[in-house]
Amino acid sequence: MEIILEKAGLMDAQACMDILSGGRDFQREQGFVQWADNYPNIDSVRADILSENGFVLKADGNIAAYLYIGFDGEPAYDVIRGAWRTKEPYAVIHRVAFDRQYRGLGLSKAMFELAEEFILAQGFGNVRMDTHHENKRMQHVLEKNGFVLCGEVTLRGEPRLAYDKIILPPSQDTCLCD
């Protein structure tokens, strides 16, 4: 199976929204609500795409997943109960969802590897993400892919588990590690 990560185009917006809606439904099937009915929505997907931060993971030419990769920080990450392992700058990944037919195939590993290659090419060596306390599946995926739980942040008024991953050896001036 050929797996690629590429920037989403406006013609992909509805397919990306369908994947995110399916992800929202999947969260509810697992017994929690991380994404409200009105978020993410088609406007946020279009904004992601227009800002060149919306990405699709393709498997043999078909859109298998959608994700946001940003480089302008996340204001909610400025206050953490716990501690990030590095100082800024960092990339952020949000709104990760897989099409139902591509879940459970191990594609998250490929997605993160490709995303990390892209992030490194932009000159960033640190990635931050967050997820809902009850999103055990995403917590497992993050930890399996080398992310470390750093604490808790508040995003859109709700507490979220905060993770980071150092993808480049940190320099002395950026590492907050021992």
GROMACS .gro file of N, CA, C and O in nm, residues 61-166:
model
  424
   61GLY      N    1  -0.387   0.636  -0.306
   61GLY     CA    2  -0.459   0.743  -0.372
   61GLY      C    3  -0.590   0.784  -0.308
   61GLY      O    4  -0.651   0.883  -0.348
   62ASN      N    5  -0.636   0.710  -0.208
   62ASN     CA    6  -0.761   0.742  -0.139
   62ASN      C    7  -0.734   0.815  -0.008
   62ASN      O    8  -0.639   0.779   0.064
   63ILE      N    9  -0.816   0.914   0.024
   63ILE     CA   10  -0.799   0.986   0.151
   63ILE      C   11  -0.836   0.894   0.266
   63ILE      O   12  -0.950   0.850   0.277
   64ALA      N   13  -0.737   0.864   0.348
   64ALA     CA   14  -0.756   0.773   0.461
   64ALA      C   15  -0.771   0.848   0.593
   64ALA      O   16  -0.832   0.797   0.686
   65ALA      N   17  -0.714   0.970   0.600
   65ALA     CA   18  -0.715   1.045   0.726
   65ALA      C   19  -0.699   1.193   0.698
   65ALA      O   20  -0.650   1.233   0.591
   66TYR      N   21  -0.742   1.272   0.796
   66TYR     CA   22  -0.726   1.417   0.792
   66TYR      C   23  -0.655   1.460   0.919
   66TYR      O   24  -0.678   1.402   1.026
   67LEU      N   25  -0.571   1.562   0.909
   67LEU     CA   26  -0.507   1.621   1.026
   67LEU      C   27  -0.465   1.764   0.997
   67LEU      O   28  -0.448   1.803   0.882
   68TYR      N   29  -0.451   1.839   1.103
   68TYR     CA   30  -0.404   1.977   1.099
   68TYR      C   31  -0.262   1.978   1.155
   68TYR      O   32  -0.236   1.919   1.260
   69ILE      N   33  -0.171   2.044   1.083
   69ILE     CA   34  -0.035   2.065   1.132
   69ILE      C   35  -0.009   2.214   1.129
   69ILE      O   36  -0.015   2.276   1.022
   70GLY      N   37   0.018   2.272   1.245
   70GLY     CA   38   0.041   2.416   1.253
   70GLY      C   39   0.174   2.449   1.317
   70GLY      O   40   0.230   2.370   1.392
   71PHE      N   41   0.221   2.570   1.286
   71PHE     CA   42   0.351   2.614   1.333
   71PHE      C   43   0.347   2.746   1.409
   71PHE      O   44   0.451   2.804   1.438
   72ASP      N   45   0.227   2.793   1.439
   72ASP     CA   46   0.211   2.921   1.508
   72ASP      C   47   0.181   2.904   1.656
   72ASP      O   48   0.136   2.998   1.721
   73GLY      N   49   0.204   2.785   1.710
   73GLY     CA   50   0.176   2.760   1.850
   73GLY      C   51   0.028   2.739   1.875
   73GLY      O   52  -0.054   2.743   1.784
   74GLU      N   53  -0.005   2.712   1.998
   74GLU     CA   54  -0.143   2.693   2.042
   74GLU      C   55  -0.157   2.771   2.172
   74GLU      O   56  -0.095   2.733   2.273
   75PRO      N   57  -0.231   2.881   2.172
   75PRO     CA   58  -0.242   2.963   2.293
   75PRO      C   59  -0.282   2.883   2.417
   75PRO      O   60  -0.234   2.912   2.527
   76ALA      N   61  -0.364   2.781   2.400
   76ALA     CA   62  -0.406   2.700   2.516
   76ALA      C   63  -0.288   2.626   2.579
   76ALA      O   64  -0.295   2.586   2.695
   77TYR      N   65  -0.180   2.610   2.504
   77TYR     CA   66  -0.064   2.538   2.556
   77TYR      C   67   0.029   2.628   2.638
   77TYR      O   68   0.126   2.580   2.696
   78ASP      N   69  -0.001   2.758   2.644
   78ASP     CA   70   0.082   2.850   2.722
   78ASP      C   71   0.073   2.822   2.872
   78ASP      O   72   0.168   2.850   2.945
   79VAL      N   73  -0.040   2.766   2.915
   79VAL     CA   74  -0.059   2.733   3.056
   79VAL      C   75  -0.080   2.583   3.066
   79VAL      O   76  -0.176   2.529   3.011
   80ILE      N   77   0.012   2.516   3.131
   80ILE     CA   78   0.003   2.370   3.146
   80ILE      C   79   0.016   2.336   3.294
   80ILE      O   80   0.100   2.393   3.364
   81ARG      N   81  -0.068   2.247   3.339
   81ARG     CA   82  -0.054   2.189   3.473
   81ARG      C   83   0.035   2.067   3.452
   81ARG      O   84  -0.011   1.963   3.407
   82GLY      N   85   0.162   2.085   3.480
   82GLY     CA   86   0.266   1.990   3.446
   82GLY      C   87   0.378   2.069   3.383
   82GLY      O   88   0.398   2.186   3.418
   83ALA      N   89   0.448   2.010   3.287
   83ALA     CA   90   0.558   2.083   3.221
   83ALA      C   91   0.586   2.023   3.084
   83ALA      O   92   0.595   1.900   3.071
   84TRP      N   93   0.600   2.111   2.986
   84TRP     CA   94   0.648   2.066   2.855
   84TRP      C   95   0.795   2.030   2.869
   84TRP      O   96   0.865   2.085   2.953
   85ARG      N   97   0.842   1.942   2.783
   85ARG     CA   98   0.981   1.898   2.793
   85ARG      C   99   1.078   1.988   2.718
   85ARG      O  100   1.199   1.975   2.736
   86THR      N  101   1.027   2.076   2.633
   86THR     CA  102   1.114   2.170   2.561
   86THR      C  103   1.047   2.307   2.559
   86THR      O  104   0.927   2.319   2.583
   87LYS      N  105   1.126   2.406   2.528
   87LYS     CA  106   1.074   2.540   2.506
   87LYS      C  107   1.022   2.548   2.363
   87LYS      O  108   1.042   2.458   2.283
   88GLU      N  109   0.961   2.662   2.332
   88GLU     CA  110   0.916   2.685   2.195
   88GLU      C  111   1.040   2.700   2.107
   88GLU      O  112   1.148   2.721   2.156
   89PRO      N  113   1.030   2.693   1.977
   89PRO     CA  114   0.909   2.674   1.898
   89PRO      C  115   0.872   2.527   1.886
   89PRO      O  116   0.956   2.439   1.906
   90TYR      N  117   0.747   2.503   1.854
   90TYR     CA  118   0.697   2.367   1.838
   90TYR      C  119   0.591   2.367   1.728
   90TYR      O  120   0.531   2.468   1.696
   91ALA      N  121   0.571   2.250   1.672
   91ALA     CA  122   0.458   2.229   1.580
   91ALA      C  123   0.344   2.171   1.662
   91ALA      O  124   0.367   2.110   1.767
   92VAL      N  125   0.224   2.189   1.614
   92VAL     CA  126   0.107   2.132   1.681
   92VAL      C  127   0.029   2.050   1.579
   92VAL      O  128   0.020   2.086   1.462
   93ILE      N  129  -0.022   1.937   1.625
   93ILE     CA  130  -0.111   1.855   1.543
   93ILE      C  131  -0.246   1.853   1.612
   93ILE      O  132  -0.255   1.825   1.731
   94HIS      N  133  -0.349   1.884   1.536
   94HIS     CA  134  -0.487   1.883   1.585
   94HIS      C  135  -0.575   1.807   1.486
   94HIS      O  136  -0.534   1.779   1.374
   95ARG      N  137  -0.698   1.780   1.528
   95ARG     CA  138  -0.804   1.728   1.441
   95ARG      C  139  -0.760   1.606   1.360
   95ARG      O  140  -0.775   1.603   1.238
   96VAL      N  141  -0.711   1.506   1.428
   96VAL     CA  142  -0.670   1.382   1.361
   96VAL      C  143  -0.791   1.288   1.356
   96VAL      O  144  -0.853   1.260   1.459
   97ALA      N  145  -0.822   1.242   1.238
   97ALA     CA  146  -0.931   1.144   1.224
   97ALA      C  147  -0.903   1.057   1.102
   97ALA      O  148  -0.854   1.105   0.999
   98PHE      N  149  -0.936   0.929   1.117
   98PHE     CA  150  -0.923   0.833   1.008
   98PHE      C  151  -1.060   0.795   0.956
   98PHE      O  152  -1.155   0.781   1.033
   99ASP      N  153  -1.068   0.777   0.826
   99ASP     CA  154  -1.189   0.723   0.766
   99ASP      C  155  -1.212   0.584   0.827
   99ASP      O  156  -1.118   0.510   0.852
  100ARG      N  157  -1.337   0.553   0.850
  100ARG     CA  158  -1.374   0.427   0.917
  100ARG      C  159  -1.304   0.305   0.854
  100ARG      O  160  -1.255   0.218   0.924
  101GLN      N  161  -1.298   0.299   0.723
  101GLN     CA  162  -1.240   0.180   0.659
  101GLN      C  163  -1.089   0.169   0.676
  101GLN      O  164  -1.032   0.063   0.648
  102TYR      N  165  -1.025   0.276   0.724
  102TYR     CA  166  -0.880   0.273   0.742
  102TYR      C  167  -0.838   0.265   0.889
  102TYR      O  168  -0.720   0.263   0.919
  103ARG      N  169  -0.934   0.260   0.981
  103ARG     CA  170  -0.900   0.247   1.123
  103ARG      C  171  -0.850   0.106   1.152
  103ARG      O  172  -0.898   0.008   1.094
  104GLY      N  173  -0.756   0.098   1.245
  104GLY     CA  174  -0.708  -0.032   1.289
  104GLY      C  175  -0.612  -0.100   1.193
  104GLY      O  176  -0.579  -0.217   1.211
  105LEU      N  177  -0.563  -0.029   1.092
  105LEU     CA  178  -0.471  -0.088   0.995
  105LEU      C  179  -0.325  -0.051   1.022
  105LEU      O  180  -0.237  -0.084   0.943
  106GLY      N  181  -0.301   0.019   1.133
  106GLY     CA  182  -0.165   0.060   1.166
  106GLY      C  183  -0.117   0.183   1.090
  106GLY      O  184   0.003   0.211   1.088
  107LEU      N  185  -0.208   0.257   1.030
  107LEU     CA  186  -0.169   0.373   0.951
  107LEU      C  187  -0.129   0.493   1.037
  107LEU      O  188  -0.066   0.586   0.986
  108SER      N  189  -0.163   0.492   1.167
  108SER     CA  190  -0.123   0.606   1.250
  108SER      C  191   0.029   0.616   1.257
  108SER      O  192   0.083   0.727   1.258
  109LYS      N  193   0.098   0.504   1.258
  109LYS     CA  194   0.245   0.506   1.260
  109LYS      C  195   0.298   0.575   1.135
  109LYS      O  196   0.383   0.664   1.144
  110ALA      N  197   0.246   0.538   1.020
  110ALA     CA  198   0.289   0.602   0.895
  110ALA      C  199   0.252   0.749   0.895
  110ALA      O  200   0.332   0.834   0.851
  111MET      N  201   0.133   0.782   0.943
  111MET     CA  202   0.090   0.922   0.947
  111MET      C  203   0.185   1.006   1.031
  111MET      O  204   0.230   1.113   0.990
  112PHE      N  205   0.217   0.957   1.152
  112PHE     CA  206   0.307   1.034   1.238
  112PHE      C  207   0.447   1.043   1.179
  112PHE      O  208   0.511   1.148   1.186
  113GLU      N  209   0.497   0.935   1.120
  113GLU     CA  210   0.630   0.940   1.059
  113GLU      C  211   0.635   1.044   0.948
  113GLU      O  212   0.729   1.124   0.940
  114LEU      N  213   0.534   1.045   0.862
  114LEU     CA  214   0.530   1.141   0.753
  114LEU      C  215   0.511   1.283   0.804
  114LEU      O  216   0.573   1.378   0.754
  115ALA      N  217   0.425   1.300   0.904
  115ALA     CA  218   0.404   1.433   0.963
  115ALA      C  219   0.534   1.483   1.026
  115ALA      O  220   0.570   1.601   1.010
  116GLU      N  221   0.604   1.395   1.095
  116GLU     CA  222   0.729   1.436   1.159
  116GLU      C  223   0.835   1.473   1.056
  116GLU      O  224   0.910   1.569   1.076
  117GLU      N  225   0.842   1.401   0.944
  117GLU     CA  226   0.934   1.437   0.836
  117GLU      C  227   0.903   1.578   0.786
  117GLU      O  228   0.994   1.659   0.765
  118PHE      N  229   0.775   1.606   0.766
  118PHE     CA  230   0.734   1.739   0.719
  118PHE      C  231   0.768   1.845   0.823
  118PHE      O  232   0.822   1.952   0.789
  119ILE      N  233   0.741   1.818   0.948
  119ILE     CA  234   0.768   1.913   1.057
  119ILE      C  235   0.918   1.941   1.067
  119ILE      O  236   0.960   2.057   1.078
  120LEU      N  237   1.000   1.837   1.059
  120LEU     CA  238   1.145   1.856   1.062
  120LEU      C  239   1.191   1.940   0.944
  120LEU      O  240   1.278   2.027   0.958
  121ALA      N  241   1.133   1.918   0.827
  121ALA     CA  242   1.171   1.994   0.707
  121ALA      C  243   1.137   2.143   0.722
  121ALA      O  244   1.199   2.228   0.656
  122GLN      N  245   1.042   2.173   0.811
  122GLN     CA  246   1.007   2.313   0.836
  122GLN      C  247   1.095   2.374   0.945
  122GLN      O  248   1.077   2.489   0.984
  123GLY      N  249   1.187   2.294   1.000
  123GLY     CA  250   1.280   2.343   1.100
  123GLY      C  251   1.234   2.330   1.243
  123GLY      O  252   1.292   2.392   1.333
  124PHE      N  253   1.133   2.248   1.268
  124PHE     CA  254   1.081   2.228   1.402
  124PHE      C  255   1.121   2.089   1.451
  124PHE      O  256   1.110   1.992   1.376
  125GLY      N  257   1.163   2.080   1.578
  125GLY     CA  258   1.205   1.953   1.634
  125GLY      C  259   1.119   1.903   1.748
  125GLY      O  260   1.155   1.809   1.818
  126ASN      N  261   1.004   1.966   1.768
  126ASN     CA  262   0.917   1.933   1.880
  126ASN      C  263   0.772   1.942   1.834
  126ASN      O  264   0.735   2.035   1.761
  127VAL      N  265   0.691   1.844   1.872
  127VAL     CA  266   0.550   1.840   1.835
  127VAL      C  267   0.467   1.831   1.963
  127VAL      O  268   0.500   1.754   2.054
  128ARG      N  269   0.358   1.906   1.968
  128ARG     CA  270   0.265   1.899   2.081
  128ARG      C  271   0.127   1.864   2.032
  128ARG      O  272   0.084   1.906   1.924
  129MET      N  273   0.056   1.789   2.115
  129MET     CA  274  -0.082   1.748   2.087
  129MET      C  275  -0.159   1.742   2.218
  129MET      O  276  -0.099   1.739   2.325
  130ASP      N  277  -0.289   1.735   2.208
  130ASP     CA  278  -0.373   1.713   2.326
  130ASP      C  279  -0.487   1.621   2.290
  130ASP      O  280  -0.519   1.604   2.173
  131THR      N  281  -0.545   1.561   2.392
  131THR     CA  282  -0.662   1.476   2.371
  131THR      C  283  -0.746   1.473   2.498
  131THR      O  284  -0.700   1.507   2.606
  132HIS      N  285  -0.867   1.431   2.481
  132HIS     CA  286  -0.965   1.420   2.589
  132HIS      C  287  -0.921   1.313   2.688
  132HIS      O  288  -0.862   1.211   2.650
  133HIS      N  289  -0.952   1.333   2.816
  133HIS     CA  290  -0.918   1.235   2.920
  133HIS      C  291  -0.978   1.097   2.891
  133HIS      O  292  -0.919   0.996   2.927
  134GLU      N  293  -1.093   1.094   2.830
  134GLU     CA  294  -1.159   0.966   2.804
  134GLU      C  295  -1.124   0.905   2.668
  134GLU      O  296  -1.168   0.796   2.636
  135ASN      N  297  -1.043   0.975   2.590
  135ASN     CA  298  -1.006   0.923   2.457
  135ASN      C  299  -0.888   0.828   2.472
  135ASN      O  300  -0.774   0.856   2.434
  136LYS      N  301  -0.917   0.712   2.528
  136LYS     CA  302  -0.813   0.612   2.557
  136LYS      C  303  -0.745   0.563   2.429
  136LYS      O  304  -0.625   0.535   2.430
  137ARG      N  305  -0.821   0.554   2.322
  137ARG     CA  306  -0.763   0.508   2.195
  137ARG      C  307  -0.655   0.604   2.148
  137ARG      O  308  -0.545   0.563   2.109
  138MET      N  309  -0.684   0.735   2.149
  138MET     CA  310  -0.584   0.832   2.105
  138MET      C  311  -0.466   0.837   2.201
  138MET      O  312  -0.351   0.850   2.158
  139GLN      N  313  -0.492   0.824   2.330
  139GLN     CA  314  -0.382   0.821   2.426
  139GLN      C  315  -0.288   0.705   2.393
  139GLN      O  316  -0.166   0.721   2.392
  140HIS      N  317  -0.346   0.589   2.363
  140HIS     CA  318  -0.265   0.471   2.326
  140HIS      C  319  -0.186   0.498   2.198
  140HIS      O  320  -0.067   0.466   2.190
  141VAL      N  321  -0.251   0.556   2.098
  141VAL     CA  322  -0.186   0.585   1.971
  141VAL      C  323  -0.070   0.683   1.993
  141VAL      O  324   0.040   0.663   1.939
  142LEU      N  325  -0.093   0.787   2.071
  142LEU     CA  326   0.013   0.884   2.097
  142LEU      C  327   0.132   0.818   2.167
  142LEU      O  328   0.247   0.835   2.125
  143GLU      N  329   0.105   0.743   2.272
  143GLU     CA  330   0.213   0.680   2.347
  143GLU      C  331   0.286   0.577   2.262
  143GLU      O  332   0.409   0.568   2.266
  144LYS      N  333   0.213   0.503   2.181
  144LYS     CA  334   0.273   0.403   2.092
  144LYS      C  335   0.364   0.469   1.989
  144LYS      O  336   0.461   0.408   1.944
  145ASN      N  337   0.335   0.594   1.955
  145ASN     CA  338   0.413   0.666   1.856
  145ASN      C  339   0.514   0.763   1.918
  145ASN      O  340   0.561   0.855   1.852
  146GLY      N  341   0.547   0.741   2.046
  146GLY     CA  342   0.657   0.813   2.108
  146GLY      C  343   0.624   0.944   2.176
  146GLY      O  344   0.714   1.015   2.221
  147PHE      N  345   0.495   0.977   2.186
  147PHE     CA  346   0.457   1.099   2.258
  147PHE      C  347   0.458   1.071   2.408
  147PHE      O  348   0.430   0.960   2.452
  148VAL      N  349   0.491   1.175   2.485
  148VAL     CA  350   0.501   1.164   2.631
  148VAL      C  351   0.397   1.257   2.694
  148VAL      O  352   0.385   1.373   2.656
  149LEU      N  353   0.324   1.202   2.791
  149LEU     CA  354   0.227   1.282   2.865
  149LEU      C  355   0.302   1.383   2.951
  149LEU      O  356   0.386   1.347   3.032
  150CYS      N  357   0.269   1.512   2.932
  150CYS     CA  358   0.339   1.620   3.003
  150CYS      C  359   0.253   1.689   3.108
  150CYS      O  360   0.306   1.760   3.192
  151GLY      N  361   0.121   1.670   3.101
  151GLY     CA  362   0.034   1.737   3.196
  151GLY      C  363  -0.104   1.759   3.138
  151GLY      O  364  -0.151   1.679   3.056
  152GLU      N  365  -0.164   1.870   3.178
  152GLU     CA  366  -0.301   1.900   3.136
  152GLU      C  367  -0.311   2.046   3.094
  152GLU      O  368  -0.254   2.134   3.159
  153VAL      N  369  -0.381   2.070   2.984
  153VAL     CA  370  -0.411   2.206   2.938
  153VAL      C  371  -0.563   2.220   2.931
  153VAL      O  372  -0.636   2.121   2.941
  154THR      N  373  -0.608   2.343   2.914
  154THR     CA  374  -0.751   2.369   2.896
  154THR      C  375  -0.770   2.422   2.755
  154THR      O  376  -0.712   2.523   2.717
  155LEU      N  377  -0.850   2.350   2.677
  155LEU     CA  378  -0.876   2.387   2.538
  155LEU      C  379  -1.026   2.400   2.518
  155LEU      O  380  -1.101   2.308   2.552
  156ARG      N  381  -1.068   2.514   2.467
  156ARG     CA  382  -1.211   2.544   2.447
  156ARG      C  383  -1.290   2.515   2.576
  156ARG      O  384  -1.398   2.458   2.572
  157GLY      N  385  -1.230   2.553   2.690
  157GLY     CA  386  -1.297   2.543   2.819
  157GLY      C  387  -1.297   2.406   2.882
  157GLY      O  388  -1.355   2.387   2.988
  158GLU      N  389  -1.230   2.308   2.820
  158GLU     CA  390  -1.228   2.172   2.874
  158GLU      C  391  -1.085   2.126   2.901
  158GLU      O  392  -0.995   2.156   2.823
  159PRO      N  393  -1.065   2.050   3.009
  159PRO     CA  394  -0.931   1.996   3.036
  159PRO      C  395  -0.894   1.889   2.933
  159PRO      O  396  -0.979   1.809   2.892
  160ARG      N  397  -0.769   1.893   2.892
  160ARG     CA  398  -0.718   1.795   2.795
  160ARG      C  399  -0.581   1.746   2.841
  160ARG      O  400  -0.504   1.822   2.900
  161LEU      N  401  -0.552   1.622   2.812
  161LEU     CA  402  -0.420   1.568   2.838
  161LEU      C  403  -0.325   1.624   2.733
  161LEU      O  404  -0.357   1.625   2.614
  162ALA      N  405  -0.210   1.672   2.777
  162ALA     CA  406  -0.112   1.737   2.690
  162ALA      C  407   0.008   1.647   2.668
  162ALA      O  408   0.068   1.598   2.765
  163TYR      N  409   0.042   1.625   2.543
  163TYR     CA  410   0.152   1.537   2.504
  163TYR      C  411   0.252   1.615   2.420
  163TYR      O  412   0.215   1.706   2.347
  164ASP      N  413   0.378   1.572   2.428
  164ASP     CA  414   0.476   1.623   2.332
  164ASP      C  415   0.567   1.511   2.287
  164ASP      O  416   0.571   1.402   2.346
  165LYS      N  417   0.636   1.539   2.178
  165LYS     CA  418   0.735   1.445   2.124
  165LYS      C  419   0.850   1.526   2.071
  165LYS      O  420   0.831   1.620   1.992
  166ILE      N  421   0.969   1.492   2.115
  166ILE     CA  422   1.090   1.555   2.065
  166ILE      C  423   1.135   1.471   1.945
  166ILE      O  424   1.163   1.353   1.960
   0.00000   0.00000   0.00000
